[in-house]
PDB file of C-alpha atoms in Angstrom:
ATOM      1  CA  MET A 689     -10.089 -20.441  10.614  1.00 48.00           C
ATOM      2  CA  THR A 690      -6.774 -19.535  13.179  1.00 57.00           C
ATOM      3  CA  ARG A 691      -6.127 -16.083  13.430  1.00 60.00           C
ATOM      4  CA  ALA A 692      -2.599 -17.070  11.904  1.00 60.00           C
ATOM      5  CA  LEU A 693      -3.588 -18.679   9.187  1.00 61.00           C
ATOM      6  CA  ASN A 694      -6.522 -15.958   8.491  1.00 67.00           C
ATOM      7  CA  LEU A 695      -3.381 -13.238   8.169  1.00 69.00           C
ATOM      8  CA  GLN A 696      -2.051 -15.276   6.200  1.00 78.00           C
ATOM      9  CA  TRP A 697      -4.669 -15.430   3.340  1.00 75.00           C
ATOM     10  CA  HIS A 698      -4.771 -11.772   4.204  1.00 75.00           C
ATOM     11  CA  SER A 699      -1.092 -10.801   2.862  1.00 83.00           C
ATOM     12  CA  LEU A 700      -0.974 -13.401   0.263  1.00 86.00           C
ATOM     13  CA  ALA A 701      -4.378 -11.634  -1.378  1.00 85.00           C
ATOM     14  CA  PHE A 702      -2.891  -8.318  -0.550  1.00 90.00           C
ATOM     15  CA  SER A 703       0.354  -9.218  -2.581  1.00 92.00           C
ATOM     16  CA  GLY A 704      -1.471 -10.456  -5.401  1.00 91.00           C
ATOM     17  CA  PHE A 705      -3.872  -8.024  -5.965  1.00 92.00           C
ATOM     18  CA  ILE A 706      -1.057  -5.150  -5.550  1.00 95.00           C
ATOM     19  CA  PHE A 707       1.207  -7.137  -8.395  1.00 96.00           C
ATOM     20  CA  HIS A 708      -2.173  -7.973 -10.550  1.00 94.00           C
ATOM     21  CA  GLU A 709      -3.230  -4.076 -10.450  1.00 94.00           C
ATOM     22  CA  ILE A 710       0.446  -2.935 -11.112  1.00 97.00           C
ATOM     23  CA  VAL A 711       1.876  -4.969 -13.773  1.00 96.00           C
ATOM     24  CA  ASP A 712      -1.317  -5.823 -15.336  1.00 95.00           C
ATOM     25  CA  ASN A 713      -1.893  -1.767 -16.069  1.00 95.00           C
ATOM     26  CA  PRO A 714       0.955   0.112 -16.858  1.00 95.00           C
ATOM     27  CA  LEU A 715       0.975   3.636 -16.530  1.00 95.00           C
ATOM     28  CA  GLU A 716       1.895   5.934 -19.721  1.00 95.00           C
ATOM     29  CA  GLY A 717       6.047   6.124 -19.831  1.00 94.00           C
ATOM     30  CA  GLU A 718       6.410   3.720 -16.961  1.00 95.00           C
ATOM     31  CA  THR A 719       9.162   1.808 -16.942  1.00 96.00           C
ATOM     32  CA  PRO A 720       9.373  -2.042 -15.625  1.00 96.00           C
ATOM     33  CA  GLN A 721      12.236  -0.544 -12.558  1.00 96.00           C
ATOM     34  CA  SER A 722       9.166   1.506 -12.020  1.00 96.00           C
ATOM     35  CA  ARG A 723       6.381  -1.158 -11.421  1.00 97.00           C
ATOM     36  CA  LEU A 724       8.515  -3.296  -9.328  1.00 97.00           C
ATOM     37  CA  LYS A 725       9.426  -0.592  -7.089  1.00 97.00           C
ATOM     38  CA  GLN A 726       5.541   0.293  -6.591  1.00 98.00           C
ATOM     39  CA  ILE A 727       5.338  -3.316  -5.525  1.00 97.00           C
ATOM     40  CA  GLY A 728       8.163  -3.747  -3.135  1.00 97.00           C
ATOM     41  CA  MET A 729       6.506   0.049  -1.683  1.00 98.00           C
ATOM     42  CA  MET A 730       3.025  -1.193  -1.141  1.00 97.00           C
ATOM     43  CA  SER A 731       4.785  -4.634   0.496  1.00 95.00           C
ATOM     44  CA  VAL A 732       6.679  -2.312   2.854  1.00 97.00           C
ATOM     45  CA  LEU A 733       3.290   0.115   3.281  1.00 97.00           C
ATOM     46  CA  TYR A 734       1.389  -2.744   3.942  1.00 94.00           C
ATOM     47  CA  ILE A 735       3.052  -4.147   6.625  1.00 94.00           C
ATOM     48  CA  MET A 736       3.884  -0.531   8.306  1.00 95.00           C
ATOM     49  CA  HIS A 737       0.123  -0.423   7.904  1.00 94.00           C
ATOM     50  CA  GLN A 738      -0.676  -3.409   9.702  1.00 90.00           C
ATOM     51  CA  GLY A 739       2.136  -2.361  12.410  1.00 94.00           C
ATOM     52  CA  HIS A 740      -0.332   0.467  12.693  1.00 95.00           C
ATOM     53  CA  GLN A 741       2.036   2.637  11.844  1.00 96.00           C
ATOM     54  CA  GLN A 742       1.243   5.851   9.906  1.00 93.00           C
ATOM     55  CA  LEU A 743       2.469   6.143   6.893  1.00 96.00           C
ATOM     56  CA  THR A 744       4.079   9.471   6.565  1.00 94.00           C
ATOM     57  CA  LEU A 745       6.795  10.435   4.127  1.00 93.00           C
ATOM     58  CA  SER A 746       9.433  10.686   6.688  1.00 91.00           C
ATOM     59  CA  ASN A 747       8.408   7.395   8.183  1.00 94.00           C
ATOM     60  CA  ILE A 748       9.047   5.371   4.753  1.00 97.00           C
ATOM     61  CA  VAL A 749      11.715   7.046   4.827  1.00 96.00           C
ATOM     62  CA  GLU A 750      13.138   6.134   8.140  1.00 96.00           C
ATOM     63  CA  ILE A 751      12.282   2.245   7.382  1.00 96.00           C
ATOM     64  CA  THR A 752      13.267   2.170   3.451  1.00 96.00           C
ATOM     65  CA  GLY A 753      16.210   4.528   3.820  1.00 97.00           C
ATOM     66  CA  LEU A 754      15.013   5.740   0.929  1.00 96.00           C
ATOM     67  CA  THR A 755      15.842   9.561  -0.049  1.00 97.00           C
ATOM     68  CA  ARG A 756      12.437  11.903   0.499  1.00 95.00           C
ATOM     69  CA  THR A 757      12.613  11.829  -3.190  1.00 96.00           C
ATOM     70  CA  GLY A 758      12.879   8.199  -3.905  1.00 96.00           C
ATOM     71  CA  VAL A 759       9.939   7.916  -1.794  1.00 97.00           C
ATOM     72  CA  LYS A 760       7.925  10.469  -3.300  1.00 96.00           C
ATOM     73  CA  GLU A 761       8.956   8.972  -7.070  1.00 96.00           C
ATOM     74  CA  THR A 762       7.808   5.360  -6.215  1.00 97.00           C
ATOM     75  CA  ILE A 763       4.668   6.575  -3.799  1.00 97.00           C
ATOM     76  CA  ASP A 764       3.396   9.424  -6.417  1.00 97.00           C
ATOM     77  CA  PRO A 765       2.126   6.853  -9.191  1.00 97.00           C
ATOM     78  CA  LEU A 766       0.686   4.504  -6.468  1.00 98.00           C
ATOM     79  CA  VAL A 767      -1.519   7.819  -5.845  1.00 97.00           C
ATOM     80  CA  ARG A 768      -2.138   7.889  -9.240  1.00 96.00           C
ATOM     81  CA  ARG A 769      -3.532   4.359  -9.679  1.00 95.00           C
ATOM     82  CA  GLY A 770      -5.786   4.504  -6.886  1.00 96.00           C
ATOM     83  CA  LEU A 771      -4.099   2.042  -4.691  1.00 97.00           C
ATOM     84  CA  LEU A 772      -3.440   4.887  -2.234  1.00 97.00           C
ATOM     85  CA  THR A 773      -4.489   7.979  -0.511  1.00 97.00           C
ATOM     86  CA  GLU A 774      -3.070  10.914  -0.093  1.00 95.00           C
ATOM     87  CA  LYS A 775      -3.896  13.979   2.763  1.00 93.00           C
ATOM     88  CA  PHE A 776      -2.185  16.755   3.957  1.00 88.00           C
ATOM     89  CA  VAL A 777      -2.231  17.010   7.726  1.00 81.00           C
ATOM     90  CA  LYS A 778       0.146  19.068  10.098  1.00 75.00           C
ATOM     91  CA  ASN A 779       3.695  17.646  10.688  1.00 72.00           C
ATOM     92  CA  SER A 780       4.570  16.241  13.751  1.00 67.00           C
ATOM     93  CA  MET A 781       5.757  19.466  15.021  1.00 68.00           C
ATOM     94  CA  GLY A 782       2.629  20.532  14.454  1.00 69.00           C
ATOM     95  CA  ARG A 783       3.513  23.273  11.884  1.00 74.00           C
ATOM     96  CA  GLY A 784       3.939  23.123   8.268  1.00 78.00           C
ATOM     97  CA  LYS A 785       1.905  20.337   6.461  1.00 81.00           C
ATOM     98  CA  ALA A 786       3.174  16.550   5.992  1.00 83.00           C
ATOM     99  CA  ARG A 787       1.654  14.152   3.153  1.00 89.00           C
ATOM    100  CA  ARG A 788       0.371  11.034   4.980  1.00 93.00           C
ATOM    101  CA  PHE A 789      -1.169   7.878   3.313  1.00 97.00           C
ATOM    102  CA  GLU A 790      -3.316   5.504   3.302  1.00 96.00           C
ATOM    103  CA  ILE A 791      -4.274   2.125   1.551  1.00 96.00           C
ATOM    104  CA  ALA A 792      -7.343   3.482  -0.518  1.00 95.00           C
ATOM    105  CA  PRO A 793     -10.205   1.308   1.818  1.00 93.00           C
ATOM    106  CA  GLN A 794     -11.721  -0.178  -1.623  1.00 91.00           C
ATOM    107  CA  ILE A 795      -8.480  -1.855  -2.124  1.00 89.00           C
ATOM    108  CA  LEU A 796      -8.760  -3.470   1.469  1.00 85.00           C
ATOM    109  CA  GLU A 797     -12.519  -4.277   0.962  1.00 86.00           C
ATOM    110  CA  LYS A 798     -11.521  -6.033  -2.074  1.00 81.00           C
ATOM    111  CA  ILE A 799      -8.917  -8.273   0.165  1.00 79.00           C
ATOM    112  CA  GLN A 800     -11.808  -8.875   2.856  1.00 76.00           C
ATOM    113  CA  SER A 801     -14.168  -9.713   0.568  1.00 72.00           C
ATOM    114  CA  PHE A 802     -11.647 -12.452  -1.459  1.00 64.00           C
ATOM    115  CA  GLN A 803     -11.004 -13.534   2.079  1.00 58.00           C
ATOM    116  CA  ARG A 804     -14.721 -14.152   3.298  1.00 60.00           C
ATOM    117  CA  ASP A 805     -14.780 -15.698  -0.453  1.00 57.00           C
ATOM    118  CA  HIS A 806     -12.417 -18.629   0.690  1.00 51.00           C
ATOM    119  CA  VAL A 807     -13.399 -19.305   3.741  1.00 52.00           C
ATOM    120  CA  ARG A 808     -16.619 -20.176   2.378  1.00 55.00           C
ATOM    121  CA  GLU A 809     -15.602 -22.522  -0.379  1.00 52.00           C
ATOM    122  CA  SER A 810     -13.039 -24.339   2.854  1.00 52.00           C
TER     123      SER A 810
END
């Protein structure tokens, strides 16, 4: 399978999986609007991940144009769901702490598994 097609399958699998996880498993008190924002945010984070950009609040704010508070409000439920992991690291100036996120490894493993299964069926 060509690399371009492989990347397309990976992106489709990721999008479908994330949509299912967020829409079918609402958090208590969560609005449909919040879930939709989370799906959009995961799309942005996935593109950043594919581009090898660090998933920090500052980078996400810069790319999305959202405020830090807006980003936090959308990211925090994704961490609670286990779709993102969060680490505290030194900020870019070497002082203070910054939040850095990663797409949860088990999510990427599930997507890889789906991809391998699809290739075998083809």
